[in-house]
PDB file as gemmi writes it, atoms N, CA and C in Angstrom:
CRYST1    1.000    1.000    1.000  90.00  90.00  90.00 P 1                      
ATOM      1  N   UNK A   1     -49.953 112.320 -19.450  1.00  0.00           N  
ATOM      2  CA  UNK A   1     -49.897 111.532 -18.114  1.00  0.00           C  
ATOM      3  C   UNK A   1     -50.304 110.298 -18.226  1.00  0.00           C  
ATOM      4  N   UNK A   2     -49.467 109.436 -17.298  1.00  0.00           N  
ATOM      5  CA  UNK A   2     -49.889 108.075 -17.068  1.00  0.00           C  
ATOM      6  C   UNK A   2     -49.705 107.567 -15.633  1.00  0.00           C  
ATOM      7  N   UNK A   3     -50.531 106.857 -15.031  1.00  0.00           N  
ATOM      8  CA  UNK A   3     -50.815 106.178 -14.162  1.00  0.00           C  
ATOM      9  C   UNK A   3     -49.778 105.278 -13.563  1.00  0.00           C  
ATOM     10  N   UNK A   4     -48.913 105.444 -12.810  1.00  0.00           N  
ATOM     11  CA  UNK A   4     -47.633 104.408 -12.358  1.00  0.00           C  
ATOM     12  C   UNK A   4     -48.560 103.315 -11.422  1.00  0.00           C  
ATOM     13  N   UNK A   5     -47.698 102.383 -11.224  1.00  0.00           N  
ATOM     14  CA  UNK A   5     -48.203 100.835 -10.635  1.00  0.00           C  
ATOM     15  C   UNK A   5     -48.340 101.397  -9.199  1.00  0.00           C  
ATOM     16  N   UNK A   6     -47.735 102.484  -8.637  1.00  0.00           N  
ATOM     17  CA  UNK A   6     -47.860 103.175  -7.434  1.00  0.00           C  
ATOM     18  C   UNK A   6     -49.158 103.642  -7.124  1.00  0.00           C  
ATOM     19  N   UNK A   7     -49.531 104.167  -8.123  1.00  0.00           N  
ATOM     20  CA  UNK A   7     -50.814 105.065  -8.008  1.00  0.00           C  
ATOM     21  C   UNK A   7     -50.103 106.556  -8.305  1.00  0.00           C  
ATOM     22  N   UNK A   8     -49.131 106.941  -8.138  1.00  0.00           N  
ATOM     23  CA  UNK A   8     -48.475 108.032  -8.639  1.00  0.00           C  
ATOM     24  C   UNK A   8     -48.863 108.596 -10.173  1.00  0.00           C  
ATOM     25  N   UNK A   9     -48.832 109.819 -10.561  1.00  0.00           N  
ATOM     26  CA  UNK A   9     -49.124 110.201 -11.833  1.00  0.00           C  
ATOM     27  C   UNK A   9     -48.018 110.623 -12.519  1.00  0.00           C  
ATOM     28  N   UNK A  10     -47.326 110.248 -13.318  1.00  0.00           N  
ATOM     29  CA  UNK A  10     -46.208 110.281 -14.250  1.00  0.00           C  
ATOM     30  C   UNK A  10     -46.365 111.372 -15.338  1.00  0.00           C  
ATOM     31  N   UNK A  11     -45.668 112.103 -15.577  1.00  0.00           N  
ATOM     32  CA  UNK A  11     -45.739 113.244 -16.870  1.00  0.00           C  
ATOM     33  C   UNK A  11     -44.464 112.862 -17.900  1.00  0.00           C  
ATOM     34  N   UNK A  12     -44.679 111.876 -18.819  1.00  0.00           N  
ATOM     35  CA  UNK A  12     -44.248 111.580 -19.988  1.00  0.00           C  
ATOM     36  C   UNK A  12     -43.226 113.047 -20.694  1.00  0.00           C  
ATOM     37  N   UNK A  13     -41.802 113.095 -20.636  1.00  0.00           N  
ATOM     38  CA  UNK A  13     -41.237 114.138 -21.012  1.00  0.00           C  
ATOM     39  C   UNK A  13     -41.136 113.778 -22.522  1.00  0.00           C  
ATOM     40  N   UNK A  14     -40.771 114.965 -23.285  1.00  0.00           N  
ATOM     41  CA  UNK A  14     -39.964 115.212 -24.757  1.00  0.00           C  
ATOM     42  C   UNK A  14     -39.010 114.164 -24.963  1.00  0.00           C  
ATOM     43  N   UNK A  15     -38.999 113.477 -25.855  1.00  0.00           N  
ATOM     44  CA  UNK A  15     -37.741 112.281 -26.361  1.00  0.00           C  
ATOM     45  C   UNK A  15     -37.316 112.653 -27.447  1.00  0.00           C  
ATOM     46  N   UNK A  16     -36.362 113.351 -27.790  1.00  0.00           N  
ATOM     47  CA  UNK A  16     -35.600 113.502 -29.266  1.00  0.00           C  
ATOM     48  C   UNK A  16     -36.210 112.288 -30.105  1.00  0.00           C  
ATOM     49  N   UNK A  17     -36.570 112.320 -31.146  1.00  0.00           N  
ATOM     50  CA  UNK A  17     -36.853 110.770 -32.287  1.00  0.00           C  
ATOM     51  C   UNK A  17     -37.654 110.005 -31.891  1.00  0.00           C  
ATOM     52  N   UNK A  18     -38.572 110.247 -30.779  1.00  0.00           N  
ATOM     53  CA  UNK A  18     -39.687 109.405 -30.353  1.00  0.00           C  
ATOM     54  C   UNK A  18     -40.911 109.762 -30.141  1.00  0.00           C  
ATOM     55  N   UNK A  19     -42.037 109.748 -31.264  1.00  0.00           N  
ATOM     56  CA  UNK A  19     -43.299 110.318 -31.057  1.00  0.00           C  
ATOM     57  C   UNK A  19     -43.735 110.274 -29.508  1.00  0.00           C  
ATOM     58  N   UNK A  20     -44.301 111.325 -29.204  1.00  0.00           N  
ATOM     59  CA  UNK A  20     -44.892 111.328 -27.570  1.00  0.00           C  
ATOM     60  C   UNK A  20     -46.070 110.147 -27.386  1.00  0.00           C  
ATOM     61  N   UNK A  21     -47.158 109.731 -28.540  1.00  0.00           N  
ATOM     62  CA  UNK A  21     -47.859 108.903 -28.019  1.00  0.00           C  
ATOM     63  C   UNK A  21     -47.095 107.658 -27.953  1.00  0.00           C  
ATOM     64  N   UNK A  22     -46.048 107.147 -28.699  1.00  0.00           N  
ATOM     65  CA  UNK A  22     -44.857 106.087 -28.408  1.00  0.00           C  
ATOM     66  C   UNK A  22     -44.448 105.876 -27.303  1.00  0.00           C  
ATOM     67  N   UNK A  23     -43.880 107.101 -26.603  1.00  0.00           N  
ATOM     68  CA  UNK A  23     -42.994 107.374 -25.221  1.00  0.00           C  
ATOM     69  C   UNK A  23     -44.356 107.252 -24.220  1.00  0.00           C  
ATOM     70  N   UNK A  24     -45.657 107.438 -24.551  1.00  0.00           N  
ATOM     71  CA  UNK A  24     -46.219 107.168 -23.231  1.00  0.00           C  
ATOM     72  C   UNK A  24     -46.901 105.972 -23.610  1.00  0.00           C  
ATOM     73  N   UNK A  25     -47.082 105.176 -24.409  1.00  0.00           N  
ATOM     74  CA  UNK A  25     -47.944 104.063 -24.756  1.00  0.00           C  
ATOM     75  C   UNK A  25     -46.385 103.165 -23.912  1.00  0.00           C  
ATOM     76  N   UNK A  26     -45.344 103.224 -24.232  1.00  0.00           N  
ATOM     77  CA  UNK A  26     -44.076 102.599 -23.773  1.00  0.00           C  
ATOM     78  C   UNK A  26     -44.097 102.409 -22.210  1.00  0.00           C  
ATOM     79  N   UNK A  27     -44.260 103.800 -21.544  1.00  0.00           N  
ATOM     80  CA  UNK A  27     -44.301 103.916 -20.221  1.00  0.00           C  
ATOM     81  C   UNK A  27     -45.794 103.188 -19.526  1.00  0.00           C  
ATOM     82  N   UNK A  28     -46.645 103.567 -20.121  1.00  0.00           N  
ATOM     83  CA  UNK A  28     -47.760 102.656 -19.872  1.00  0.00           C  
ATOM     84  C   UNK A  28     -47.687 101.368 -19.438  1.00  0.00           C  
ATOM     85  N   UNK A  29     -46.912 100.675 -20.640  1.00  0.00           N  
ATOM     86  CA  UNK A  29     -46.878  98.927 -20.635  1.00  0.00           C  
ATOM     87  C   UNK A  29     -45.987  98.976 -19.628  1.00  0.00           C  
ATOM     88  N   UNK A  30     -45.228  99.569 -19.611  1.00  0.00           N  
ATOM     89  CA  UNK A  30     -44.090  99.322 -18.298  1.00  0.00           C  
ATOM     90  C   UNK A  30     -44.806  99.455 -16.703  1.00  0.00           C  
ATOM     91  N   UNK A  31     -45.565 100.381 -16.764  1.00  0.00           N  
ATOM     92  CA  UNK A  31     -46.127 100.434 -15.290  1.00  0.00           C  
ATOM     93  C   UNK A  31     -47.228  99.407 -15.214  1.00  0.00           C  
ATOM     94  N   UNK A  32     -47.877  99.017 -16.549  1.00  0.00           N  
ATOM     95  CA  UNK A  32     -48.644  97.650 -16.414  1.00  0.00           C  
ATOM     96  C   UNK A  32     -48.211  96.633 -16.062  1.00  0.00           C  
ATOM     97  N   UNK A  33     -46.914  96.340 -16.393  1.00  0.00           N  
ATOM     98  CA  UNK A  33     -45.873  95.025 -15.844  1.00  0.00           C  
ATOM     99  C   UNK A  33     -45.981  95.337 -14.385  1.00  0.00           C  
ATOM    100  N   UNK A  34     -45.453  96.107 -13.703  1.00  0.00           N  
ATOM    101  CA  UNK A  34     -45.203  96.320 -12.380  1.00  0.00           C  
ATOM    102  C   UNK A  34     -46.493  96.265 -11.328  1.00  0.00           C  
ATOM    103  N   UNK A  35     -47.372  96.086 -12.121  1.00  0.00           N  
ATOM    104  CA  UNK A  35     -49.024  96.419 -11.131  1.00  0.00           C  
ATOM    105  C   UNK A  35     -48.926  95.080 -10.204  1.00  0.00           C  
ATOM    106  N   UNK A  36     -48.863  95.491  -8.938  1.00  0.00           N  
ATOM    107  CA  UNK A  36     -48.861  94.905  -7.417  1.00  0.00           C  
ATOM    108  C   UNK A  36     -47.620  94.221  -7.332  1.00  0.00           C  
ATOM    109  N   UNK A  37     -46.214  95.092  -8.131  1.00  0.00           N  
ATOM    110  CA  UNK A  37     -45.005  94.728  -7.388  1.00  0.00           C  
ATOM    111  C   UNK A  37     -44.383  95.867  -7.016  1.00  0.00           C  
ATOM    112  N   UNK A  38     -44.787  97.038  -7.141  1.00  0.00           N  
ATOM    113  CA  UNK A  38     -44.078  97.950  -6.898  1.00  0.00           C  
ATOM    114  C   UNK A  38     -45.076  99.209  -6.078  1.00  0.00           C  
ATOM    115  N   UNK A  39     -45.399  99.031  -4.817  1.00  0.00           N  
ATOM    116  CA  UNK A  39     -46.339  99.929  -4.086  1.00  0.00           C  
ATOM    117  C   UNK A  39     -46.090 100.905  -3.432  1.00  0.00           C  
ATOM    118  N   UNK A  40     -47.330 101.901  -3.183  1.00  0.00           N  
ATOM    119  CA  UNK A  40     -46.801 103.321  -3.178  1.00  0.00           C  
ATOM    120  C   UNK A  40     -45.622 103.297  -2.112  1.00  0.00           C  
ATOM    121  N   UNK A  41     -45.526 102.794  -0.869  1.00  0.00           N  
ATOM    122  CA  UNK A  41     -44.319 103.113  -0.175  1.00  0.00           C  
ATOM    123  C   UNK A  41     -43.207 102.688  -0.239  1.00  0.00           C  
ATOM    124  N   UNK A  42     -43.130 101.837  -1.242  1.00  0.00           N  
ATOM    125  CA  UNK A  42     -41.808 101.262  -1.779  1.00  0.00           C  
ATOM    126  C   UNK A  42     -40.584 101.924  -1.745  1.00  0.00           C  
ATOM    127  N   UNK A  43     -39.256 101.182  -1.289  1.00  0.00           N  
ATOM    128  CA  UNK A  43     -38.314 102.409  -1.006  1.00  0.00           C  
ATOM    129  C   UNK A  43     -37.215 101.461  -2.289  1.00  0.00           C  
ATOM    130  N   UNK A  44     -37.630 100.792  -3.007  1.00  0.00           N  
ATOM    131  CA  UNK A  44     -36.807  99.890  -3.790  1.00  0.00           C  
ATOM    132  C   UNK A  44     -37.001 100.303  -5.287  1.00  0.00           C  
ATOM    133  N   UNK A  45     -36.253 100.235  -6.291  1.00  0.00           N  
ATOM    134  CA  UNK A  45     -36.682 100.549  -7.797  1.00  0.00           C  
ATOM    135  C   UNK A  45     -37.117  99.048  -8.342  1.00  0.00           C  
ATOM    136  N   UNK A  46     -37.542  99.170  -9.407  1.00  0.00           N  
ATOM    137  CA  UNK A  46     -38.167  98.350 -10.047  1.00  0.00           C  
ATOM    138  C   UNK A  46     -37.680  98.117 -11.814  1.00  0.00           C  
ATOM    139  N   UNK A  47     -37.512  96.989 -12.262  1.00  0.00           N  
ATOM    140  CA  UNK A  47     -37.121  97.164 -13.763  1.00  0.00           C  
ATOM    141  C   UNK A  47     -38.033  96.159 -14.239  1.00  0.00           C  
ATOM    142  N   UNK A  48     -38.006  96.201 -15.685  1.00  0.00           N  
ATOM    143  CA  UNK A  48     -38.701  95.330 -16.616  1.00  0.00           C  
ATOM    144  C   UNK A  48     -38.051  95.560 -18.118  1.00  0.00           C  
ATOM    145  N   UNK A  49     -38.073  94.549 -19.025  1.00  0.00           N  
ATOM    146  CA  UNK A  49     -37.716  94.837 -20.236  1.00  0.00           C  
ATOM    147  C   UNK A  49     -39.318  94.791 -21.210  1.00  0.00           C  
ATOM    148  N   UNK A  50     -39.538  95.734 -21.683  1.00  0.00           N  
ATOM    149  CA  UNK A  50     -40.982  95.901 -22.639  1.00  0.00           C  
ATOM    150  C   UNK A  50     -40.523  96.153 -23.952  1.00  0.00           C  
ATOM    151  N   UNK A  51     -40.456  95.372 -24.944  1.00  0.00           N  
ATOM    152  CA  UNK A  51     -40.570  95.620 -26.345  1.00  0.00           C  
ATOM    153  C   UNK A  51     -39.126  95.905 -26.806  1.00  0.00           C  
ATOM    154  N   UNK A  52     -38.252  95.332 -25.997  1.00  0.00           N  
ATOM    155  CA  UNK A  52     -36.773  95.362 -26.105  1.00  0.00           C  
ATOM    156  C   UNK A  52     -35.974  96.712 -25.516  1.00  0.00           C  
ATOM    157  N   UNK A  53     -36.943  97.243 -24.937  1.00  0.00           N  
ATOM    158  CA  UNK A  53     -36.562  98.513 -24.122  1.00  0.00           C  
ATOM    159  C   UNK A  53     -36.253  98.168 -22.661  1.00  0.00           C  
ATOM    160  N   UNK A  54     -35.288  98.614 -21.918  1.00  0.00           N  
ATOM    161  CA  UNK A  54     -34.817  98.416 -20.446  1.00  0.00           C  
ATOM    162  C   UNK A  54     -35.643  99.857 -19.958  1.00  0.00           C  
ATOM    163  N   UNK A  55     -36.362  99.308 -19.042  1.00  0.00           N  
ATOM    164  CA  UNK A  55     -37.386 100.293 -18.035  1.00  0.00           C  
ATOM    165  C   UNK A  55     -37.124  99.950 -16.590  1.00  0.00           C  
ATOM    166  N   UNK A  56     -36.920 101.166 -16.091  1.00  0.00           N  
ATOM    167  CA  UNK A  56     -36.536 101.183 -14.674  1.00  0.00           C  
ATOM    168  C   UNK A  56     -37.506 102.433 -14.331  1.00  0.00           C  
ATOM    169  N   UNK A  57     -37.958 101.897 -12.988  1.00  0.00           N  
ATOM    170  CA  UNK A  57     -38.991 102.602 -12.222  1.00  0.00           C  
ATOM    171  C   UNK A  57     -38.373 102.984 -10.510  1.00  0.00           C  
ATOM    172  N   UNK A  58     -37.648 104.384 -10.375  1.00  0.00           N  
ATOM    173  CA  UNK A  58     -37.503 104.676  -9.006  1.00  0.00           C  
ATOM    174  C   UNK A  58     -38.273 104.639  -8.096  1.00  0.00           C  
ATOM    175  N   UNK A  59     -37.768 104.331  -6.611  1.00  0.00           N  
ATOM    176  CA  UNK A  59     -38.779 103.961  -5.239  1.00  0.00           C  
ATOM    177  C   UNK A  59     -39.832 104.720  -5.640  1.00  0.00           C  
ATOM    178  N   UNK A  60     -41.063 104.576  -5.549  1.00  0.00           N  
ATOM    179  CA  UNK A  60     -42.132 105.650  -5.108  1.00  0.00           C  
ATOM    180  C   UNK A  60     -42.176 106.228  -3.963  1.00  0.00           C  
ATOM    181  N   UNK A  61     -41.603 105.779  -2.795  1.00  0.00           N  
ATOM    182  CA  UNK A  61     -41.268 106.526  -1.648  1.00  0.00           C  
ATOM    183  C   UNK A  61     -40.432 107.786  -1.773  1.00  0.00           C  
ATOM    184  N   UNK A  62     -39.598 107.575  -2.918  1.00  0.00           N  
ATOM    185  CA  UNK A  62     -38.909 109.042  -3.049  1.00  0.00           C  
ATOM    186  C   UNK A  62     -39.349 110.203  -4.252  1.00  0.00           C  
ATOM    187  N   UNK A  63     -40.306 109.664  -4.823  1.00  0.00           N  
ATOM    188  CA  UNK A  63     -41.200 110.239  -5.918  1.00  0.00           C  
ATOM    189  C   UNK A  63     -39.908 110.044  -6.996  1.00  0.00           C  
ATOM    190  N   UNK A  64     -39.649 108.719  -7.234  1.00  0.00           N  
ATOM    191  CA  UNK A  64     -38.628 108.356  -8.431  1.00  0.00           C  
ATOM    192  C   UNK A  64     -39.794 108.204  -9.668  1.00  0.00           C  
ATOM    193  N   UNK A  65     -39.181 108.790 -10.559  1.00  0.00           N  
ATOM    194  CA  UNK A  65     -39.496 108.562 -11.838  1.00  0.00           C  
ATOM    195  C   UNK A  65     -39.192 107.305 -12.628  1.00  0.00           C  
ATOM    196  N   UNK A  66     -39.526 107.076 -13.855  1.00  0.00           N  
ATOM    197  CA  UNK A  66     -39.256 106.187 -14.836  1.00  0.00           C  
ATOM    198  C   UNK A  66     -38.261 106.736 -15.840  1.00  0.00           C  
ATOM    199  N   UNK A  67     -37.650 105.527 -16.390  1.00  0.00           N  
ATOM    200  CA  UNK A  67     -36.720 105.918 -17.528  1.00  0.00           C  
ATOM    201  C   UNK A  67     -36.419 104.614 -18.528  1.00  0.00           C  
ATOM    202  N   UNK A  68     -36.808 104.610 -19.617  1.00  0.00           N  
ATOM    203  CA  UNK A  68     -36.908 103.396 -20.430  1.00  0.00           C  
ATOM    204  C   UNK A  68     -35.444 103.899 -21.759  1.00  0.00           C  
ATOM    205  N   UNK A  69     -34.747 102.669 -21.961  1.00  0.00           N  
ATOM    206  CA  UNK A  69     -33.573 103.110 -22.631  1.00  0.00           C  
ATOM    207  C   UNK A  69     -33.624 101.870 -23.943  1.00  0.00           C  
ATOM    208  N   UNK A  70     -32.920 102.290 -25.084  1.00  0.00           N  
ATOM    209  CA  UNK A  70     -32.878 101.080 -25.979  1.00  0.00           C  
ATOM    210  C   UNK A  70     -32.098 101.904 -26.943  1.00  0.00           C  
ATOM    211  N   UNK A  71     -30.774 101.277 -27.267  1.00  0.00           N  
ATOM    212  CA  UNK A  71     -29.767 101.827 -27.926  1.00  0.00           C  
ATOM    213  C   UNK A  71     -29.625 103.127 -27.634  1.00  0.00           C  
ATOM    214  N   UNK A  72     -29.306 104.060 -28.336  1.00  0.00           N  
ATOM    215  CA  UNK A  72     -29.282 105.557 -27.879  1.00  0.00           C  
ATOM    216  C   UNK A  72     -30.721 106.366 -27.388  1.00  0.00           C  
ATOM    217  N   UNK A  73     -31.590 105.680 -27.807  1.00  0.00           N  
ATOM    218  CA  UNK A  73     -32.805 106.463 -27.403  1.00  0.00           C  
ATOM    219  C   UNK A  73     -33.618 106.355 -25.879  1.00  0.00           C  
ATOM    220  N   UNK A  74     -33.509 107.490 -25.258  1.00  0.00           N  
ATOM    221  CA  UNK A  74     -34.498 107.135 -23.572  1.00  0.00           C  
ATOM    222  C   UNK A  74     -35.654 107.950 -23.773  1.00  0.00           C  
ATOM    223  N   UNK A  75     -36.254 107.000 -22.864  1.00  0.00           N  
ATOM    224  CA  UNK A  75     -37.582 107.988 -22.412  1.00  0.00           C  
ATOM    225  C   UNK A  75     -37.392 108.493 -21.257  1.00  0.00           C  
ATOM    226  N   UNK A  76     -37.870 109.566 -20.458  1.00  0.00           N  
ATOM    227  CA  UNK A  76     -38.353 109.566 -19.353  1.00  0.00           C  
ATOM    228  C   UNK A  76     -39.514 110.065 -18.693  1.00  0.00           C  
ATOM    229  N   UNK A  77     -40.073 109.733 -17.563  1.00  0.00           N  
ATOM    230  CA  UNK A  77     -41.415 110.173 -17.074  1.00  0.00           C  
ATOM    231  C   UNK A  77     -41.117 110.566 -15.761  1.00  0.00           C  
ATOM    232  N   UNK A  78     -41.563 111.726 -15.121  1.00  0.00           N  
ATOM    233  CA  UNK A  78     -41.281 112.372 -14.028  1.00  0.00           C  
ATOM    234  C   UNK A  78     -42.406 112.273 -12.991  1.00  0.00           C  
ATOM    235  N   UNK A  79     -42.261 112.329 -12.004  1.00  0.00           N  
ATOM    236  CA  UNK A  79     -43.720 112.064 -10.962  1.00  0.00           C  
ATOM    237  C   UNK A  79     -44.159 113.770 -10.927  1.00  0.00           C  
ATOM    238  N   UNK A  80     -45.509 113.679 -11.713  1.00  0.00           N  
ATOM    239  CA  UNK A  80     -45.985 115.255 -11.823  1.00  0.00           C  
ATOM    240  C   UNK A  80     -46.371 115.524 -10.290  1.00  0.00           C  
ATOM    241  N   UNK A  81     -46.306 116.632 -10.460  1.00  0.00           N  
ATOM    242  CA  UNK A  81     -47.107 117.603  -9.113  1.00  0.00           C  
ATOM    243  C   UNK A  81     -48.429 117.727  -8.619  1.00  0.00           C  
ATOM    244  N   UNK A  82     -48.459 117.012  -7.551  1.00  0.00           N  
ATOM    245  CA  UNK A  82     -50.192 116.470  -7.013  1.00  0.00           C  
ATOM    246  C   UNK A  82     -50.799 118.123  -7.007  1.00  0.00           C  
TER     247      UNK A  82                                                      
END                                                                             
């Protein structure tokens, strides 16, 4: 689990070819970059590049998750049920 910049809890999903610890670290670094930029009530997505990966966070107001892509690899994190 990773805490999103919005305060929501994200569950990093299994990604073929990417160790779980690496996927979790990537999502954590991305969310740390968004700190203060995407509040919980936001209706806008946010994006940034982390270690060469393009990451996008969906709007927190609609329970948007996170995806990070690099070449043919993708990491997904969904909003965990409270």
